[in-house]
Structures are given as C-alpha cells and as structure tokens.
mmCIF file with all atom_site columns, C-alpha atoms and ligand atoms in Angstrom:
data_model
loop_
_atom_site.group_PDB
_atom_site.id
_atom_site.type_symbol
_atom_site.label_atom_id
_atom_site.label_alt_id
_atom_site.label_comp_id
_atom_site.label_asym_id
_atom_site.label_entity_id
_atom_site.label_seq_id
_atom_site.pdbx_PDB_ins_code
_atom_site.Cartn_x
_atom_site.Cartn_y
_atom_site.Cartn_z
_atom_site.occupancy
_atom_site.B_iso_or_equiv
_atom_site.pdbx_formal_charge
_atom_site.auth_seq_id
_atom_site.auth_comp_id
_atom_site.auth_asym_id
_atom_site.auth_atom_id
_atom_site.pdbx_PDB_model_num
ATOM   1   C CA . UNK A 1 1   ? 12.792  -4.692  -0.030  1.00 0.00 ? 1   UNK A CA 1
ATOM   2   C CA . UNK A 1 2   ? 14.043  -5.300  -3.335  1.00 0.00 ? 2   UNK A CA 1
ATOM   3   C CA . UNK A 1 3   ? 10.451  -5.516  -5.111  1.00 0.00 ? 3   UNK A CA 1
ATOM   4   C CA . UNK A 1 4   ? 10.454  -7.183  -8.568  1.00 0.00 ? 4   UNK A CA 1
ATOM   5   C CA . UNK A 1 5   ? 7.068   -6.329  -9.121  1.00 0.00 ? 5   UNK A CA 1
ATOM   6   C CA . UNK A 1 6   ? 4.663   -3.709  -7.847  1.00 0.00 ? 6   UNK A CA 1
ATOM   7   C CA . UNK A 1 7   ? 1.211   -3.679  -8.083  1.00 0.00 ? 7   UNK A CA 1
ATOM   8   C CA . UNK A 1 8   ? -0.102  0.297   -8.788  1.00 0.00 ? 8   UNK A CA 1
ATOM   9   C CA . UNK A 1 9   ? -3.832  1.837   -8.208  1.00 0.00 ? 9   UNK A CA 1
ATOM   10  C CA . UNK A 1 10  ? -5.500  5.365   -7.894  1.00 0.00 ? 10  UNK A CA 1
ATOM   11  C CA . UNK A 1 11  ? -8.825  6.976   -8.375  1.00 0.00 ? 11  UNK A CA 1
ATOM   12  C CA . UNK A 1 12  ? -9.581  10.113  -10.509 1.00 0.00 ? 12  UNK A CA 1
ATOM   13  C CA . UNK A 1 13  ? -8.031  12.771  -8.317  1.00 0.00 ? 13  UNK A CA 1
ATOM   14  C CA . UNK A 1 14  ? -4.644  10.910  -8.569  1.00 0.00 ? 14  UNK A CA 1
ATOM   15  C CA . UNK A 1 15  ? -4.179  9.810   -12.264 1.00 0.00 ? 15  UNK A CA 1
ATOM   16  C CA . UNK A 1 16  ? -0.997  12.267  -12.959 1.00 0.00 ? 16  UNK A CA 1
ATOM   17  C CA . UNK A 1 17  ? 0.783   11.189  -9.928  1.00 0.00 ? 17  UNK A CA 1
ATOM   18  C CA . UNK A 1 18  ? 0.166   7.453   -10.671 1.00 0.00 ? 18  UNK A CA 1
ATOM   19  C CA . UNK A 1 19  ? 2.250   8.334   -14.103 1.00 0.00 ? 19  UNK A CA 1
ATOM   20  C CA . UNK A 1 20  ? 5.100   10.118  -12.403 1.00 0.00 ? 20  UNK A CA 1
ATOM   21  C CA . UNK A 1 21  ? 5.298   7.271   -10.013 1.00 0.00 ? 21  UNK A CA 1
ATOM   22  C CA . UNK A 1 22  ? 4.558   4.711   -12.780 1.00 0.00 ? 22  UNK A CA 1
ATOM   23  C CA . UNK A 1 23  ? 7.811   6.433   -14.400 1.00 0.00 ? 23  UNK A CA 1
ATOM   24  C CA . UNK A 1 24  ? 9.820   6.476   -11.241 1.00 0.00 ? 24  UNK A CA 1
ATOM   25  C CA . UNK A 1 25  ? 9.428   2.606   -10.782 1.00 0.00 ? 25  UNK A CA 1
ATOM   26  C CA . UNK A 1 26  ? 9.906   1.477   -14.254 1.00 0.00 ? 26  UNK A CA 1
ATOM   27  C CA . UNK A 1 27  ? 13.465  4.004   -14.093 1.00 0.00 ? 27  UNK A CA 1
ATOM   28  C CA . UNK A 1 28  ? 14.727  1.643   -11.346 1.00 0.00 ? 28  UNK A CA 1
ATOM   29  C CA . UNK A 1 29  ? 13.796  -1.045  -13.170 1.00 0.00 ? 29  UNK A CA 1
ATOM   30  C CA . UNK A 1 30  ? 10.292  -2.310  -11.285 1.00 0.00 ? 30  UNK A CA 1
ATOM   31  C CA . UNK A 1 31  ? 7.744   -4.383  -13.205 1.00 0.00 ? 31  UNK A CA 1
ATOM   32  C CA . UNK A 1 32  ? 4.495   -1.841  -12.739 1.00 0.00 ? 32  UNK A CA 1
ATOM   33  C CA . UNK A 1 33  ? 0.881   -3.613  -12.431 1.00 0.00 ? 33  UNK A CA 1
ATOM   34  C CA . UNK A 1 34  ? -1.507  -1.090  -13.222 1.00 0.00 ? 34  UNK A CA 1
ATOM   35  C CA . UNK A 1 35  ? -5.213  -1.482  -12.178 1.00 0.00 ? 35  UNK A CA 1
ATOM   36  C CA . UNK A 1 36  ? -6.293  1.801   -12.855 1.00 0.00 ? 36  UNK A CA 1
ATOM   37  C CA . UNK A 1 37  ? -8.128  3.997   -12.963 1.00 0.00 ? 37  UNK A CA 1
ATOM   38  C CA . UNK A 1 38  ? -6.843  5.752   -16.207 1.00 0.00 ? 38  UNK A CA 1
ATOM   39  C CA . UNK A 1 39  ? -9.729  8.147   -16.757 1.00 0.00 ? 39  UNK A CA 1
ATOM   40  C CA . UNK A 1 40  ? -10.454 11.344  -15.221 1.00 0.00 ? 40  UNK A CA 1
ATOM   41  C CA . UNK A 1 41  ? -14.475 10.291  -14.274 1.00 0.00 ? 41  UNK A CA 1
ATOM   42  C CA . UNK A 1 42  ? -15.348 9.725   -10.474 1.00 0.00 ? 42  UNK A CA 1
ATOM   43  C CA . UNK A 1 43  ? -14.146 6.652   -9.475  1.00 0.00 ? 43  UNK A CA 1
ATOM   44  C CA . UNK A 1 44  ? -14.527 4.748   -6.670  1.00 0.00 ? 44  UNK A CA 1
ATOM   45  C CA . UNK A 1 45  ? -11.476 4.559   -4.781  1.00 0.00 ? 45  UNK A CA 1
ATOM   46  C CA . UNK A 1 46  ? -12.109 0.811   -2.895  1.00 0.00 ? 46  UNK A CA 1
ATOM   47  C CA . UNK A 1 47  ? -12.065 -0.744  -6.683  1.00 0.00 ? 47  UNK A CA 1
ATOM   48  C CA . UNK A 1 48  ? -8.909  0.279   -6.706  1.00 0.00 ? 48  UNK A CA 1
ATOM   49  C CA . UNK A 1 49  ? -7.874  -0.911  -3.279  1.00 0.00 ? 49  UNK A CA 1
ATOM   50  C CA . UNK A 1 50  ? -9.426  -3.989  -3.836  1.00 0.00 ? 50  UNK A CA 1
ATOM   51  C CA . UNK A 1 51  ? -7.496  -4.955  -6.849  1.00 0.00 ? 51  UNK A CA 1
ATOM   52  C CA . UNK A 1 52  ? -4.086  -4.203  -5.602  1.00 0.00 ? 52  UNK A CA 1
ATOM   53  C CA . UNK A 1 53  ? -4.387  -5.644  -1.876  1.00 0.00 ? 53  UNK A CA 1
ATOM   54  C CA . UNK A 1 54  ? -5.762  -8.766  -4.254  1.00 0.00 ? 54  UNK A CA 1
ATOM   55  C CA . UNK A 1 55  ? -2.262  -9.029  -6.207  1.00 0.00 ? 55  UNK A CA 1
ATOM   56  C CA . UNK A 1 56  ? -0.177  -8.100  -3.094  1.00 0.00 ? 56  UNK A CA 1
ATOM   57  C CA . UNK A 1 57  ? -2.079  -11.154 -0.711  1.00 0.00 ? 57  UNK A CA 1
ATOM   58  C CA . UNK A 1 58  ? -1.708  -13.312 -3.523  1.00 0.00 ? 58  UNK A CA 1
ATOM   59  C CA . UNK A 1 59  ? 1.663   -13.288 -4.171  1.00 0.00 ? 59  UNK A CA 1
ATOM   60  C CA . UNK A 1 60  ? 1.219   -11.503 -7.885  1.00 0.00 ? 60  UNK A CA 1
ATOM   61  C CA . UNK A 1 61  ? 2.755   -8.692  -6.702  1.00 0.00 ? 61  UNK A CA 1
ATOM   62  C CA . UNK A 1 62  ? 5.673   -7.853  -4.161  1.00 0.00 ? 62  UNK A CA 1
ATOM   63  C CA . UNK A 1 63  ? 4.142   -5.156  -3.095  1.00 0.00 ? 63  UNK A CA 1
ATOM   64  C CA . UNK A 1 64  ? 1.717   -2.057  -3.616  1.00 0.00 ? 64  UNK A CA 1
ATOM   65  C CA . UNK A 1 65  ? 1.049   1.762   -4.390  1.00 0.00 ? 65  UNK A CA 1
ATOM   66  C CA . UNK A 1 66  ? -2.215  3.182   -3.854  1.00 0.00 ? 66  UNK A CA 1
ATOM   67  C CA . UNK A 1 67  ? -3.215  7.151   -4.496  1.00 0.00 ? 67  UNK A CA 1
ATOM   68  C CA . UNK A 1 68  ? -6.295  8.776   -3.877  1.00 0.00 ? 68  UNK A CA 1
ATOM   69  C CA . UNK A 1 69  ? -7.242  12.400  -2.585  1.00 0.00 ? 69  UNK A CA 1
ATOM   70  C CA . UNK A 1 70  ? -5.680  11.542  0.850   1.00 0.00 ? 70  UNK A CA 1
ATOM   71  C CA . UNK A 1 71  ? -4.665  8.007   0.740   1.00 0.00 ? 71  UNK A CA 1
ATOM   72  C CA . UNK A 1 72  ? -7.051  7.658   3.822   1.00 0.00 ? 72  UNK A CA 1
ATOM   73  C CA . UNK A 1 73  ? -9.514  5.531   2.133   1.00 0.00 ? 73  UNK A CA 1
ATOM   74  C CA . UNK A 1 74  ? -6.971  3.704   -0.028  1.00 0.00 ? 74  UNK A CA 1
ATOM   75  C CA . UNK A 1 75  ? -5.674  2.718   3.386   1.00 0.00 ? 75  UNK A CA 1
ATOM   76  C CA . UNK A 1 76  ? -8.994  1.606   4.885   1.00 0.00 ? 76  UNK A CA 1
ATOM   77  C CA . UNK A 1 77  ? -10.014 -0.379  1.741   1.00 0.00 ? 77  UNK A CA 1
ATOM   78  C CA . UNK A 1 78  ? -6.916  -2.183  1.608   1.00 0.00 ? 78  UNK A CA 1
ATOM   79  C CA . UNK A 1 79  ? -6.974  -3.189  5.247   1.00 0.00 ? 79  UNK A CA 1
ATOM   80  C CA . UNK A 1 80  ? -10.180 -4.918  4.674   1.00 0.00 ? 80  UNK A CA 1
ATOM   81  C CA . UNK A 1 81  ? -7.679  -7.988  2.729   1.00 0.00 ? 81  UNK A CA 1
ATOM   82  C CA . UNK A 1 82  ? -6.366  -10.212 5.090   1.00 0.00 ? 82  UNK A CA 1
ATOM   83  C CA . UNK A 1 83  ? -2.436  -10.010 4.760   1.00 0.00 ? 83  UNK A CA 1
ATOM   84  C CA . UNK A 1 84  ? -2.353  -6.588  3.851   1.00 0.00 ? 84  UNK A CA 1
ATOM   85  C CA . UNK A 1 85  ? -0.660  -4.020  5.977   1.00 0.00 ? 85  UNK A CA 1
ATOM   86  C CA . UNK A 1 86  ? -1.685  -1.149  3.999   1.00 0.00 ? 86  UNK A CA 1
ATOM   87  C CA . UNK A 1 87  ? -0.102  2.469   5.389   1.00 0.00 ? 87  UNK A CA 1
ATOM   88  C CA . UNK A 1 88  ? -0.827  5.814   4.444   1.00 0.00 ? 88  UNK A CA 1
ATOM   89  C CA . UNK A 1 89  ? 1.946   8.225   4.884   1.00 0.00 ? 89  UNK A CA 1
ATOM   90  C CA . UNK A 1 90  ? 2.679   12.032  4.248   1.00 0.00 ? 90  UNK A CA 1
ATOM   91  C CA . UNK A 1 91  ? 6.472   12.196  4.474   1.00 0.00 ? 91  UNK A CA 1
ATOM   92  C CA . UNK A 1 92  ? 9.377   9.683   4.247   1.00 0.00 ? 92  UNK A CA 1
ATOM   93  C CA . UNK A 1 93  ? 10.172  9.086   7.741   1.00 0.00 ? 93  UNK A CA 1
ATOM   94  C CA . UNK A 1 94  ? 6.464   7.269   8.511   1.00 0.00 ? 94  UNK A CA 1
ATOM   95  C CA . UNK A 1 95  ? 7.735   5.423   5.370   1.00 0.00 ? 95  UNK A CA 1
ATOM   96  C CA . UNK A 1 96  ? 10.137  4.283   6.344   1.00 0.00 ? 96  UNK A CA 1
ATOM   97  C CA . UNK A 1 97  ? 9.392   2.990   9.577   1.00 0.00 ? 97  UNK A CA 1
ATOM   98  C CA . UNK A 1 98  ? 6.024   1.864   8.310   1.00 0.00 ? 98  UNK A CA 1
ATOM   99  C CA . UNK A 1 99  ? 8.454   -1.109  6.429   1.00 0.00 ? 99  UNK A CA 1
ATOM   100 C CA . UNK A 1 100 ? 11.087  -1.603  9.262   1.00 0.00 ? 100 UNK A CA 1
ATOM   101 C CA . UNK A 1 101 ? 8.470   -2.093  11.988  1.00 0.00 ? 101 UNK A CA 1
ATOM   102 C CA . UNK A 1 102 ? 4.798   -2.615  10.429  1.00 0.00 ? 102 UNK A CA 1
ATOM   103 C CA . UNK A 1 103 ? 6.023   -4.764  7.740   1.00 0.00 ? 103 UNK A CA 1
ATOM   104 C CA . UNK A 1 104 ? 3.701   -2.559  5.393   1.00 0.00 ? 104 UNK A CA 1
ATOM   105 C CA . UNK A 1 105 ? 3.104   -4.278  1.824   1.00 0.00 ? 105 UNK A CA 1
ATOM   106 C CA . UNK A 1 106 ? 1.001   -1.300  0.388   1.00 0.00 ? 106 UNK A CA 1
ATOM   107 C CA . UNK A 1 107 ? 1.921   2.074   0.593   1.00 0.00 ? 107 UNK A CA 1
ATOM   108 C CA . UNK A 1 108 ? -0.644  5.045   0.442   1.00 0.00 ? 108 UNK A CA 1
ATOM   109 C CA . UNK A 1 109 ? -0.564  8.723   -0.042  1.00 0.00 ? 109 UNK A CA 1
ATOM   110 C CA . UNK A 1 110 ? -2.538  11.849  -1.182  1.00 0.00 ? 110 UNK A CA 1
ATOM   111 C CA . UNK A 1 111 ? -2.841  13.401  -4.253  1.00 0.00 ? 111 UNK A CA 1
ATOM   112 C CA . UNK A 1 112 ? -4.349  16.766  -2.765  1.00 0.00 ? 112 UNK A CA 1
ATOM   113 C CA . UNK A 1 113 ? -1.977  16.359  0.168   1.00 0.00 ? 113 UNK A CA 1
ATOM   114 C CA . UNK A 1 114 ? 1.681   15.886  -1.402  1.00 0.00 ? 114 UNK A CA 1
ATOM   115 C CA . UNK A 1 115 ? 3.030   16.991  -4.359  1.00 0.00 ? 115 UNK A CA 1
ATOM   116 C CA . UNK A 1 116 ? 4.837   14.428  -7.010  1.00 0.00 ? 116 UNK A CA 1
ATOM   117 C CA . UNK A 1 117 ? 8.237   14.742  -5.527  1.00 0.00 ? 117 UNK A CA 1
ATOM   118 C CA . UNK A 1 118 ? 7.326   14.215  -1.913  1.00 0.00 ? 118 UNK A CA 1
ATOM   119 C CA . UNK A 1 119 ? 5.613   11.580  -3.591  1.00 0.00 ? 119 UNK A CA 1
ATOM   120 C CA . UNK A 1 120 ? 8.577   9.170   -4.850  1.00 0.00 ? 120 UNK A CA 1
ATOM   121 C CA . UNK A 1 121 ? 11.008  9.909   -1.717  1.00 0.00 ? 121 UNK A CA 1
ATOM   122 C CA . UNK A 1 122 ? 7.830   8.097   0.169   1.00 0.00 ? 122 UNK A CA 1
ATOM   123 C CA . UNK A 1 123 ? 7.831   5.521   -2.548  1.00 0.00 ? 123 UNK A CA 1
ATOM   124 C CA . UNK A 1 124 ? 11.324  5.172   -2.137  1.00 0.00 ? 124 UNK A CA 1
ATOM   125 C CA . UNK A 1 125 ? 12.357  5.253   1.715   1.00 0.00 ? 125 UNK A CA 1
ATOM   126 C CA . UNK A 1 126 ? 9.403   2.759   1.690   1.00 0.00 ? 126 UNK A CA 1
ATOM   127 C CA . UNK A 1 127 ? 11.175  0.692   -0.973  1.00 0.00 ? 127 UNK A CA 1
ATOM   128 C CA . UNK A 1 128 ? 14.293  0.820   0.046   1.00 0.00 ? 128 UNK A CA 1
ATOM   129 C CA . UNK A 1 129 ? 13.451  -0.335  3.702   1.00 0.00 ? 129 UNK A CA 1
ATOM   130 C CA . UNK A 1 130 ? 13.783  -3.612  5.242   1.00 0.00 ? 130 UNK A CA 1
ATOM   131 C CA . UNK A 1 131 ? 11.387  -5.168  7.614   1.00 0.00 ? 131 UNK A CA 1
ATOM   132 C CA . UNK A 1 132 ? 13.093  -5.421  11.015  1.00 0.00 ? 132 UNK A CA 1
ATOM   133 C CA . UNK A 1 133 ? 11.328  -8.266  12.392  1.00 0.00 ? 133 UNK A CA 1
ATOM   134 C CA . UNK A 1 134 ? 12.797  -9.066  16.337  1.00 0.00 ? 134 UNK A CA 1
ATOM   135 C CA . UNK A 1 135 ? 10.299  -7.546  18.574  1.00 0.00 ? 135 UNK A CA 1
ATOM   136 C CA . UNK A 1 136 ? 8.018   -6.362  16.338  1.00 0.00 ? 136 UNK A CA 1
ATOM   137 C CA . UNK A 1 137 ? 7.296   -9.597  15.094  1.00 0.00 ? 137 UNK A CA 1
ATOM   138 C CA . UNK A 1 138 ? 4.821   -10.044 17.600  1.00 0.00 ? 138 UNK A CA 1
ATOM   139 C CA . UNK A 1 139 ? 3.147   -7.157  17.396  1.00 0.00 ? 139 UNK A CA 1
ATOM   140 C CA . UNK A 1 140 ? 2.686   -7.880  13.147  1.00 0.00 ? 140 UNK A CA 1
ATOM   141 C CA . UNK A 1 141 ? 1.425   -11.571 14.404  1.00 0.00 ? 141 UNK A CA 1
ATOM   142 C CA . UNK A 1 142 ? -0.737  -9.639  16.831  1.00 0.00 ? 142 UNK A CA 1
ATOM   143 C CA . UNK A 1 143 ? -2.652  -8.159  14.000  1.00 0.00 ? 143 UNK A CA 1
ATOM   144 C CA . UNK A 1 144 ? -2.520  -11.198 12.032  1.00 0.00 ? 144 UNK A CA 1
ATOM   145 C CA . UNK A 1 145 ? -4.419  -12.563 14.829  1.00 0.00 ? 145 UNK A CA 1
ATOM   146 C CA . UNK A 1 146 ? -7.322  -10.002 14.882  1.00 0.00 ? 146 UNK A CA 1
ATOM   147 C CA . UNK A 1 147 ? -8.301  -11.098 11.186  1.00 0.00 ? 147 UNK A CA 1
ATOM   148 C CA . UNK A 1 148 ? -8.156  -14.784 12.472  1.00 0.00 ? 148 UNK A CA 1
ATOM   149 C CA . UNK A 1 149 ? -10.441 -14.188 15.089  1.00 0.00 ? 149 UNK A CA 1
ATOM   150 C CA . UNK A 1 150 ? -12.578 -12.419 12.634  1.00 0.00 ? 150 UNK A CA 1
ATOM   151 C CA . UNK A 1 151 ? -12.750 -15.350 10.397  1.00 0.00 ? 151 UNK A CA 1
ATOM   152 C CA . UNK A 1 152 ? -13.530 -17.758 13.077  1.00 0.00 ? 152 UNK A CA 1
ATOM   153 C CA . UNK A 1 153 ? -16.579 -15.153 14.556  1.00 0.00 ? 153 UNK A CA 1
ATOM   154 C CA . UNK A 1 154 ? -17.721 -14.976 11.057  1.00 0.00 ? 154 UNK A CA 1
ATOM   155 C CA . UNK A 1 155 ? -17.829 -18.727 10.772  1.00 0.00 ? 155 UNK A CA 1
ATOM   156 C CA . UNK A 1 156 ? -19.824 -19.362 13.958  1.00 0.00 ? 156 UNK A CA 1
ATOM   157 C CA . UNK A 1 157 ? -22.104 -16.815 13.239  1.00 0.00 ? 157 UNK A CA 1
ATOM   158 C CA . UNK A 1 158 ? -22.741 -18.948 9.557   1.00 0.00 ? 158 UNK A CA 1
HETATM 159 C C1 . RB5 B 2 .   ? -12.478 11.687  -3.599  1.00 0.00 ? 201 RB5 B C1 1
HETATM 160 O O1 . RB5 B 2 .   ? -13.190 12.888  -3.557  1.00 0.00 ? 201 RB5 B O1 1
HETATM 161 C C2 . RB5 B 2 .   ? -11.811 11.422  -2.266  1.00 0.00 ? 201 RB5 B C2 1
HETATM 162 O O2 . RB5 B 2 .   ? -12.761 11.189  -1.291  1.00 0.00 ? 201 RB5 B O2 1
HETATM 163 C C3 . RB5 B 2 .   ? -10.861 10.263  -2.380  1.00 0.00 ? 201 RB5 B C3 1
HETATM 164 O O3 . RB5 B 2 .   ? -9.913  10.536  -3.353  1.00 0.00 ? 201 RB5 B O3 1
HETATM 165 C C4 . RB5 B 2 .   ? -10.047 9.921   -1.124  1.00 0.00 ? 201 RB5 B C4 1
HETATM 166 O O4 . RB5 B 2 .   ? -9.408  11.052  -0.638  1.00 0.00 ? 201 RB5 B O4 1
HETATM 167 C C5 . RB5 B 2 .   ? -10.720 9.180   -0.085  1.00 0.00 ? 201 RB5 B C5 1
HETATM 168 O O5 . RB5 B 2 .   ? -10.149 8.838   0.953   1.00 0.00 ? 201 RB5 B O5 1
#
C-alpha cells in the first residue's frame, strides 16, 4: 500500500508508542492524522476507534493505526464501521497477511503486549503489503455482505 495519509489513535496506556510510531510514519514521509488521546487520564478506547475507522471509511485517510492496552478493543470498536477491516496483530507475519488476504485498512496492536520496535515492523510489513485480491476477494465481499444484511434487518425492524 503506498498510504499518503494515515489516520492515528490510542487511549492512555498507549500515548508513548503513538509518538514513536507518529515519528516512524512522518520519517517515511506519511501525512499522520492524530485523534488522540494526548493525555495520560483514562480514556475510553472506542472514541478513539470511532474517529479513525470514521476517516479511514470516508476516504480522509488511506488507512489506520490504533493502540490500546491490547489492541483487542481497538479492533472490536473499529469493526463496528462498515468498511473497516480493522486487525489486531502481535507480530509481523499476521501483518502482513492481514493486508495480502483480509484487505485490512486499520491496523491494531498492544501497548502492554509489544514493545515499540515490534511495534513499527507490524506497522511496516502491514504497510508495505499489497492486497492480493483473486480468491480472497470473495471471502472480503463475504463480510461486506454480513454488514449489508445488517443494515437491511435494521431497516425492517424500523
Ligand atoms: C485499558 O485498561 C484497556 O482495557 C484498554 O487499553 C484495551 O486493552 C482494551 O482492549
């Protein structure tokens, strides 16, 4: 993928690794959007989430990081936008792979699980990946599908 512009969020357990990886992408040359949070108070993680799956499904951004403790409810948050394909991953392999096959447009990861270093080869082997497309097109469209169907039971139940 050769993003233009990335679309950045975290909650209070990950605001020094959002920096580093702030750093990383602005050293390759990556417009950053940053949503926050930049304070060190509890914050709720699915704010977060929110805004960046917002900027990636609407074109603002080409793509997006989001840290939190584990990057498990980043994840879950994320998924909630239809069009995002929001992954969280632990090494760079699922990265990877999480681009060439699942099309991923967010990428997720843990601050308490991964260190800063760990940190950017995920950011990178996700970056650097392209989406395969050929048979796992259909399987992407599959789960395109499900959010369909969701909006069509939600309008009949209206
Ligand atoms: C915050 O304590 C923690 O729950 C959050 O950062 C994240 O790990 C949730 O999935």
């Amino acid at each position: 993928m050769s993003a233009k512009t990335i679309a950045i969020g975290n909650d209070h357990t990950a605001v020094a690794m959002k920096q580093e990886i702030k750093d990383h992408l602005a050293k390759k040359g990556i417009e950053v959007l940053d949503v926050g949070t930049n304070g060190t108070g509890s914050f709720q993680y699915p704010v977060s989430a929110y805004r960046v799956a917002r900027l990636v499904a609407d074109g603002k951004a080409d793509g997006g990081v989001l840290i939190c403790g584990t990057g498990i409810g980043m994840s879950l948050a994320a998924n909630k936008v239809h069009g995002i394909r929001a992954c969280a991953c632990s090494e760079p392999y699922s990265a990877r792979l999480t681009k060439q096959h699942n099309n991923a447009n967010i990428i997720c990861f843990g601050a308490r699980v991964i260190g800063p270093e760990m940190a950017k080869m995920i950011v990178d082997a996700w970056l650097e990946a392209e989406y395969e497309g050929g048979r796992h097109q259909a399987r992407v469209d599959m789960i395109t599908e499900i959010e369909q169907t969701q909006a069509l039971q939600a309008a009949d139940e209206t």
